[in-house]
């Protein structure tokens, strides 16, 4: 009999309910901050990094990664409150997609889950090559398989808390280059663990990765043994329009504003699942929610509704309802009325947020 592994134990798939499939509830952003600095981010005045009303716009647009006050790590009261806001709109479960190095103390997730009475499913795995703990930087594929298998079987450290899905990341700044060997090693390791355990494998992707690089990642995972229906390629909404497309649109009255779903369709045609999981993001280079909605509608009309899940990729306090943001509530308030207006019935939305998550997370 299949189960879904939450931070509070196993549940029946039918008990999962309305789910956001990609958030970061208790994220340690230390490695991400080091990564930003390593890639030459300009210095930011200290006064802009304080969590105050006048700084919220800057922090939401990407500045929060540099702001210690914006970190959610260890703030159980904040996390429980945000889960509570999600519950008020019918939310029943959230996936914490933070891999090792970004993942805070999983016991905090359990406490927040219990307080809010919302299921939380967390991950094991590793992030991009440049954002990993030193203890995990030089592990071979077999060593990674052994480590991840141990977390899945025995739990994280001595907590006894077991992850309910697997997470890794692919990245590229040169769309013509091969994928990073460190990242593909982890992808293969987790695909093998998925094949052994039945846990789903969720893979971070992002523009400016190329169409070919994304599909190469899909092929590597499948060749290593993951079942295609257990594979979720995340952030596929970032491919709806190139990062530089808005400059062309603004600079020429003859240039229309539009999106393309070519890359997500290619992944879906392989049989894999995709995440459209940046709802409410105001990061300037990403598509906005109307772009995202247009892409979702196109894919639904293309018959892909049973392979799509939704999330917000919320990582920091400025994005939370507690600070006037949407938290985990944006797609739940934005998507259903738009779908209804366009003639989709309620079962279409239910599939995105209830049926698909339960199918993917069940093992």
CSV table of C-alpha atoms in Angstrom, one decimal:
chain,number,residue,atom,x,y,z
A,1,UNK,CA,0.0,0.0,0.0
A,2,UNK,CA,1.4,3.4,-1.0
A,3,UNK,CA,2.1,6.1,1.6
A,4,UNK,CA,3.4,9.7,1.6
A,5,UNK,CA,6.1,10.4,4.1
A,6,UNK,CA,5.6,13.7,6.0
A,7,UNK,CA,7.7,15.2,8.7
A,8,UNK,CA,5.1,13.8,11.2
A,9,UNK,CA,5.1,10.3,9.7
A,10,UNK,CA,3.5,8.4,6.9
A,11,UNK,CA,0.0,9.2,5.7
A,12,UNK,CA,-2.3,7.8,3.0
A,13,UNK,CA,-2.1,9.6,-0.3
A,14,UNK,CA,-5.9,10.4,-0.1
A,15,UNK,CA,-5.2,12.3,3.1
A,16,UNK,CA,-2.6,14.7,1.5
A,17,UNK,CA,-5.1,17.2,0.2
A,18,UNK,CA,-4.5,20.6,-1.5
A,19,UNK,CA,-0.7,20.9,-1.8
A,20,UNK,CA,1.9,23.5,-2.7
A,21,UNK,CA,4.7,21.5,-4.2
A,22,UNK,CA,7.6,23.9,-3.9
A,23,UNK,CA,8.4,26.2,-1.0
A,24,UNK,CA,11.3,26.8,1.4
A,25,UNK,CA,9.9,26.9,4.9
A,26,UNK,CA,13.0,26.9,7.1
A,27,UNK,CA,15.8,27.8,4.8
A,28,UNK,CA,19.4,28.4,5.7
A,29,UNK,CA,20.6,30.9,3.1
A,30,UNK,CA,24.2,31.0,4.2
A,31,UNK,CA,25.5,29.1,1.2
A,32,UNK,CA,23.3,31.0,-1.2
A,33,UNK,CA,24.7,34.3,0.2
A,34,UNK,CA,28.2,33.0,-0.4
A,35,UNK,CA,27.2,32.0,-3.9
A,36,UNK,CA,25.8,35.5,-4.7
A,37,UNK,CA,29.0,37.1,-3.4
A,38,UNK,CA,31.2,34.7,-5.4
A,39,UNK,CA,29.4,35.6,-8.6
A,40,UNK,CA,30.2,39.3,-8.1
A,41,UNK,CA,27.0,40.8,-6.7
A,42,UNK,CA,27.6,44.5,-5.9
A,43,UNK,CA,27.7,45.5,-2.3
A,44,UNK,CA,24.4,46.5,-0.8
A,45,UNK,CA,24.1,49.2,1.8
A,46,UNK,CA,23.4,47.7,5.2
A,47,UNK,CA,20.4,49.8,5.8
A,48,UNK,CA,18.6,48.2,2.8
A,49,UNK,CA,19.0,44.7,4.4
A,50,UNK,CA,16.9,45.4,7.5
A,51,UNK,CA,13.5,43.8,7.5
A,52,UNK,CA,11.5,47.1,7.5
A,53,UNK,CA,8.5,48.3,5.5
A,54,UNK,CA,10.5,50.6,3.4
A,55,UNK,CA,12.8,47.8,2.3
A,56,UNK,CA,10.2,45.2,1.5
A,57,UNK,CA,10.1,45.8,-2.3
A,58,UNK,CA,13.9,45.5,-2.6
A,59,UNK,CA,14.0,42.4,-0.4
A,60,UNK,CA,11.2,40.7,-2.4
A,61,UNK,CA,12.9,41.4,-5.7
A,62,UNK,CA,15.9,39.3,-4.7
A,63,UNK,CA,17.6,41.3,-1.9
A,64,UNK,CA,16.4,39.0,0.8
A,65,UNK,CA,19.1,36.4,0.1
A,66,UNK,CA,21.6,39.0,1.5
A,67,UNK,CA,19.5,39.9,4.5
A,68,UNK,CA,20.0,37.9,7.7
A,69,UNK,CA,16.8,39.4,9.2
A,70,UNK,CA,14.8,38.0,6.3
A,71,UNK,CA,15.9,34.4,6.9
A,72,UNK,CA,13.2,31.9,8.0
A,73,UNK,CA,15.6,29.5,9.5
A,74,UNK,CA,14.7,28.6,13.1
A,75,UNK,CA,11.7,30.9,13.3
A,76,UNK,CA,9.0,28.3,14.1
A,77,UNK,CA,6.5,30.9,15.0
A,78,UNK,CA,6.8,32.5,11.5
A,79,UNK,CA,6.7,29.2,9.7
A,80,UNK,CA,3.6,28.0,11.7
A,81,UNK,CA,1.8,31.3,11.0
A,82,UNK,CA,2.5,31.0,7.2
A,83,UNK,CA,1.2,27.5,7.2
A,84,UNK,CA,-1.8,28.7,9.0
A,85,UNK,CA,-2.5,31.3,6.4
A,86,UNK,CA,-2.3,28.6,3.8
A,87,UNK,CA,-4.7,26.4,5.8
A,88,UNK,CA,-7.2,29.3,5.8
A,89,UNK,CA,-7.6,29.1,2.0
A,90,UNK,CA,-7.9,25.3,2.1
A,91,UNK,CA,-4.2,24.3,2.1
A,92,UNK,CA,-3.4,20.9,3.6
A,93,UNK,CA,0.2,20.2,2.6
A,94,UNK,CA,3.4,21.9,1.6
A,95,UNK,CA,6.6,20.5,0.1
A,96,UNK,CA,9.8,22.0,1.5
A,97,UNK,CA,12.2,21.8,-1.4
A,98,UNK,CA,15.4,22.7,0.5
A,99,UNK,CA,18.2,20.2,0.0
A,100,UNK,CA,21.1,19.7,2.3
A,101,UNK,CA,22.9,23.0,2.9
A,102,UNK,CA,19.7,25.0,2.5
A,103,UNK,CA,17.6,22.7,4.7
A,104,UNK,CA,17.3,24.0,8.3
A,105,UNK,CA,16.6,21.8,11.3
A,106,UNK,CA,13.9,19.4,10.2
A,107,UNK,CA,12.6,19.2,13.8
A,108,UNK,CA,11.5,22.9,13.4
A,109,UNK,CA,9.4,21.7,10.4
A,110,UNK,CA,7.7,19.1,12.6
A,111,UNK,CA,6.9,21.6,15.3
A,112,UNK,CA,5.5,24.1,12.7
A,113,UNK,CA,3.5,21.3,11.0
A,114,UNK,CA,2.0,20.2,14.3
A,115,UNK,CA,1.0,23.7,15.3
A,116,UNK,CA,-0.6,24.6,12.0
A,117,UNK,CA,-2.1,21.1,11.4
A,118,UNK,CA,-0.7,21.2,7.8
A,119,UNK,CA,1.3,18.3,6.4
A,120,UNK,CA,4.9,19.1,5.5
A,121,UNK,CA,7.0,16.9,3.3
A,122,UNK,CA,10.8,17.6,3.1
A,123,UNK,CA,13.6,16.6,0.9
A,124,UNK,CA,17.0,15.1,0.9
A,125,UNK,CA,19.6,15.8,-1.9
A,126,UNK,CA,22.1,18.5,-2.9
A,127,UNK,CA,21.8,21.9,-4.6
A,128,UNK,CA,24.1,23.4,-7.4
A,129,UNK,CA,27.8,22.7,-7.3
A,130,UNK,CA,28.7,26.1,-5.9
A,131,UNK,CA,26.2,25.9,-3.0
A,132,UNK,CA,27.0,22.7,-1.1
A,133,UNK,CA,28.4,22.0,2.4
A,134,UNK,CA,32.1,21.1,2.4
A,135,UNK,CA,31.3,17.7,3.8
A,136,UNK,CA,29.4,16.8,0.6
A,137,UNK,CA,31.5,18.5,-2.1
A,138,UNK,CA,33.7,15.5,-3.1
A,139,UNK,CA,31.5,12.5,-2.6
A,140,UNK,CA,31.4,9.9,-5.4
A,141,UNK,CA,28.1,8.8,-6.9
A,142,UNK,CA,28.1,5.6,-4.9
A,143,UNK,CA,28.9,7.5,-1.7
A,144,UNK,CA,26.0,9.9,-2.4
A,145,UNK,CA,23.7,7.0,-3.0
A,146,UNK,CA,24.6,5.5,0.3
A,147,UNK,CA,24.2,8.8,2.2
A,148,UNK,CA,20.8,9.6,0.6
A,149,UNK,CA,19.6,6.0,1.1
A,150,UNK,CA,20.5,6.2,4.8
A,151,UNK,CA,18.5,9.5,5.3
A,152,UNK,CA,15.5,8.0,3.5
A,153,UNK,CA,15.6,4.8,5.5
A,154,UNK,CA,16.8,5.9,9.0
A,155,UNK,CA,16.1,9.6,9.0
A,156,UNK,CA,18.1,12.8,9.2
A,157,UNK,CA,20.9,12.4,11.7
A,158,UNK,CA,19.4,11.2,15.0
A,159,UNK,CA,16.1,13.0,14.5
A,160,UNK,CA,14.3,9.9,13.1
A,161,UNK,CA,12.5,12.2,10.6
A,162,UNK,CA,12.6,10.9,7.1
A,163,UNK,CA,12.4,12.8,3.8
A,164,UNK,CA,9.5,12.3,1.5
A,165,UNK,CA,11.1,13.2,-1.8
A,166,UNK,CA,14.5,13.8,-3.5
A,167,UNK,CA,15.9,17.1,-4.7
A,168,UNK,CA,18.9,18.2,-6.8
A,169,UNK,CA,19.8,21.0,-9.1
A,170,UNK,CA,21.0,21.6,-12.6
A,171,UNK,CA,22.4,25.0,-13.5
A,172,UNK,CA,24.2,26.7,-16.4
A,173,UNK,CA,25.3,30.2,-17.4
A,174,UNK,CA,26.5,29.1,-20.8
A,175,UNK,CA,23.6,27.5,-22.7
A,176,UNK,CA,26.0,25.7,-25.1
A,177,UNK,CA,28.1,24.1,-22.4
A,178,UNK,CA,27.7,20.5,-21.1
A,179,UNK,CA,26.0,20.2,-17.7
A,180,UNK,CA,28.2,20.4,-14.7
A,181,UNK,CA,29.6,17.0,-13.8
A,182,UNK,CA,29.2,17.6,-10.1
A,183,UNK,CA,25.5,18.2,-10.5
A,184,UNK,CA,24.9,15.3,-12.9
A,185,UNK,CA,26.7,13.0,-10.5
A,186,UNK,CA,24.1,13.9,-7.9
A,187,UNK,CA,21.3,13.6,-10.4
A,188,UNK,CA,22.3,10.1,-11.2
A,189,UNK,CA,22.7,9.2,-7.5
A,190,UNK,CA,19.3,10.4,-6.7
A,191,UNK,CA,17.7,8.8,-9.7
A,192,UNK,CA,19.1,5.5,-8.4
A,193,UNK,CA,17.7,6.1,-5.0
A,194,UNK,CA,14.4,6.9,-6.5
A,195,UNK,CA,14.4,3.7,-8.4
A,196,UNK,CA,15.2,1.8,-5.2
A,197,UNK,CA,12.7,3.6,-2.9
A,198,UNK,CA,9.9,4.9,-5.2
A,199,UNK,CA,10.5,8.5,-3.9
A,200,UNK,CA,9.9,11.2,-6.5
A,201,UNK,CA,12.9,13.1,-7.8
A,202,UNK,CA,12.5,16.9,-8.2
A,203,UNK,CA,15.1,18.7,-10.3
A,204,UNK,CA,15.8,22.4,-10.1
A,205,UNK,CA,16.2,24.0,-13.6
A,206,UNK,CA,16.3,27.6,-14.6
A,207,UNK,CA,16.8,29.9,-17.6
A,208,UNK,CA,19.4,30.6,-19.0
A,209,UNK,CA,19.7,26.8,-19.3
A,210,UNK,CA,19.0,25.9,-22.9
A,211,UNK,CA,16.3,23.6,-24.2
A,212,UNK,CA,18.9,21.0,-25.0
A,213,UNK,CA,20.4,21.2,-21.5
A,214,UNK,CA,17.0,20.7,-19.8
A,215,UNK,CA,16.3,17.6,-22.0
A,216,UNK,CA,19.8,16.3,-21.3
A,217,UNK,CA,19.0,16.4,-17.6
A,218,UNK,CA,15.8,14.5,-18.2
A,219,UNK,CA,17.7,11.8,-20.2
A,220,UNK,CA,20.4,11.5,-17.5
A,221,UNK,CA,17.8,10.9,-14.8
A,222,UNK,CA,15.9,8.4,-16.9
A,223,UNK,CA,19.0,6.5,-17.9
A,224,UNK,CA,20.0,6.2,-14.2
A,225,UNK,CA,16.7,4.5,-13.4
A,226,UNK,CA,14.1,7.0,-12.2
A,227,UNK,CA,10.6,6.2,-13.5
A,228,UNK,CA,9.4,9.0,-15.7
A,229,UNK,CA,6.2,9.5,-13.7
A,230,UNK,CA,8.4,10.0,-10.6
A,231,UNK,CA,10.4,12.8,-12.2
A,232,UNK,CA,9.5,16.5,-11.6
A,233,UNK,CA,11.4,19.2,-13.5
A,234,UNK,CA,11.0,22.3,-11.5
A,235,UNK,CA,10.8,26.0,-12.4
A,236,UNK,CA,9.7,25.3,-15.9
A,237,UNK,CA,7.8,28.6,-15.9
A,238,UNK,CA,11.2,30.4,-16.0
A,239,UNK,CA,11.4,29.2,-19.7
A,240,UNK,CA,8.2,30.9,-20.7
A,241,UNK,CA,10.1,34.0,-21.8
A,242,UNK,CA,13.9,34.8,-21.9
A,243,UNK,CA,15.3,37.0,-19.3
A,244,UNK,CA,16.2,39.7,-21.8
A,245,UNK,CA,12.8,39.7,-23.6
A,246,UNK,CA,11.3,42.6,-21.7
A,247,UNK,CA,14.0,45.0,-22.9
A,248,UNK,CA,13.2,44.1,-26.6
A,249,UNK,CA,9.4,44.5,-25.8
A,250,UNK,CA,9.8,47.9,-24.2
A,251,UNK,CA,12.3,49.2,-26.7
A,252,UNK,CA,10.3,48.6,-29.9
A,253,UNK,CA,6.5,49.3,-30.4
A,254,UNK,CA,6.5,46.6,-33.1
A,255,UNK,CA,7.7,43.9,-30.6
A,256,UNK,CA,4.8,42.0,-29.0
A,257,UNK,CA,4.8,40.6,-25.5
A,258,UNK,CA,4.3,36.9,-25.5
A,259,UNK,CA,5.6,33.6,-24.1
A,260,UNK,CA,6.6,30.2,-25.4
A,261,UNK,CA,5.8,26.8,-23.9
A,262,UNK,CA,8.2,24.9,-26.2
A,263,UNK,CA,10.6,23.7,-23.5
A,264,UNK,CA,8.0,22.7,-20.9
A,265,UNK,CA,6.1,20.8,-23.7
A,266,UNK,CA,9.2,18.9,-24.7
A,267,UNK,CA,9.7,17.8,-21.1
A,268,UNK,CA,6.0,16.8,-20.8
A,269,UNK,CA,6.2,14.9,-24.0
A,270,UNK,CA,8.9,12.7,-22.5
A,271,UNK,CA,6.3,11.8,-19.8
A,272,UNK,CA,7.9,13.7,-16.9
A,273,UNK,CA,6.1,16.2,-14.6
A,274,UNK,CA,6.8,19.9,-14.4
A,275,UNK,CA,6.5,22.5,-11.7
A,276,UNK,CA,5.2,26.0,-12.4
A,277,UNK,CA,6.4,27.2,-9.1
A,278,UNK,CA,7.2,30.9,-8.9
A,279,UNK,CA,3.7,32.3,-8.4
A,280,UNK,CA,3.8,35.8,-6.9
A,281,UNK,CA,7.5,36.3,-7.7
A,282,UNK,CA,8.4,39.9,-8.4
A,283,UNK,CA,12.0,39.1,-9.5
A,284,UNK,CA,12.3,41.2,-12.6
A,285,UNK,CA,13.9,38.6,-14.9
A,286,UNK,CA,11.2,36.0,-14.3
A,287,UNK,CA,7.8,35.8,-16.0
A,288,UNK,CA,5.0,37.5,-14.1
A,289,UNK,CA,1.8,35.7,-13.0
A,290,UNK,CA,-0.1,36.6,-16.2
A,291,UNK,CA,2.8,35.1,-18.2
A,292,UNK,CA,2.6,32.1,-16.0
A,293,UNK,CA,-1.1,31.8,-16.3
A,294,UNK,CA,-1.0,32.1,-20.1
A,295,UNK,CA,1.6,29.3,-20.1
A,296,UNK,CA,-0.5,27.1,-17.8
A,297,UNK,CA,-3.6,27.6,-19.9
A,298,UNK,CA,-1.8,26.7,-23.1
A,299,UNK,CA,-0.4,23.5,-21.5
A,300,UNK,CA,-3.8,22.6,-20.1
A,301,UNK,CA,-5.4,23.0,-23.5
A,302,UNK,CA,-2.6,20.8,-24.8
A,303,UNK,CA,-3.7,18.0,-22.6
A,304,UNK,CA,-0.9,18.0,-20.0
A,305,UNK,CA,-3.0,18.7,-16.9
A,306,UNK,CA,-2.1,15.4,-15.2
A,307,UNK,CA,1.6,16.3,-15.3
A,308,UNK,CA,1.7,19.8,-13.8
A,309,UNK,CA,2.1,21.0,-10.1
A,310,UNK,CA,2.2,24.4,-8.6
A,311,UNK,CA,4.2,26.3,-6.0
A,312,UNK,CA,5.6,29.7,-5.0
A,313,UNK,CA,9.3,29.0,-4.2
A,314,UNK,CA,8.9,31.3,-1.2
A,315,UNK,CA,12.2,31.5,0.6
A,316,UNK,CA,12.1,34.5,3.0
A,317,UNK,CA,10.0,36.5,5.4
A,318,UNK,CA,9.4,39.5,3.1
A,319,UNK,CA,7.4,37.1,0.8
A,320,UNK,CA,5.2,35.9,3.7
A,321,UNK,CA,1.7,36.9,4.6
A,322,UNK,CA,3.1,38.0,7.9
A,323,UNK,CA,4.9,40.8,6.1
A,324,UNK,CA,2.1,41.7,3.6
A,325,UNK,CA,3.2,39.3,0.9
A,326,UNK,CA,1.3,36.3,-0.5
A,327,UNK,CA,3.2,33.6,1.3
A,328,UNK,CA,1.8,30.2,0.1
A,329,UNK,CA,-1.6,31.7,-1.0
A,330,UNK,CA,-1.1,33.4,-4.4
A,331,UNK,CA,-1.9,30.6,-6.8
A,332,UNK,CA,-4.8,29.5,-4.7
A,333,UNK,CA,-6.4,32.9,-5.0
A,334,UNK,CA,-5.3,33.7,-8.6
A,335,UNK,CA,-5.5,30.6,-10.6
A,336,UNK,CA,-9.0,29.1,-9.9
A,337,UNK,CA,-11.0,32.2,-10.9
A,338,UNK,CA,-8.9,32.6,-14.1
A,339,UNK,CA,-9.5,29.0,-15.0
A,340,UNK,CA,-13.2,29.3,-14.3
A,341,UNK,CA,-13.4,32.5,-16.5
A,342,UNK,CA,-11.8,30.6,-19.3
A,343,UNK,CA,-14.2,27.7,-19.1
A,344,UNK,CA,-12.2,25.1,-17.2
A,345,UNK,CA,-14.2,23.1,-14.6
A,346,UNK,CA,-13.2,22.6,-11.0
A,347,UNK,CA,-11.7,19.2,-11.6
A,348,UNK,CA,-8.9,20.7,-13.7
A,349,UNK,CA,-7.6,22.8,-10.7
A,350,UNK,CA,-8.1,19.9,-8.3
A,351,UNK,CA,-5.9,17.8,-10.5
A,352,UNK,CA,-3.1,20.4,-10.3
A,353,UNK,CA,-3.2,20.8,-6.5
A,354,UNK,CA,-4.6,17.5,-5.1
A,355,UNK,CA,-4.4,14.6,-7.5
A,356,UNK,CA,-1.0,15.2,-9.1
A,357,UNK,CA,0.8,15.9,-5.8
A,358,UNK,CA,-0.6,12.8,-4.2
A,359,UNK,CA,0.3,10.7,-7.2
A,360,UNK,CA,3.9,12.1,-7.4
A,361,UNK,CA,4.6,11.9,-3.6
A,362,UNK,CA,3.1,8.4,-3.0
A,363,UNK,CA,5.7,5.6,-2.7
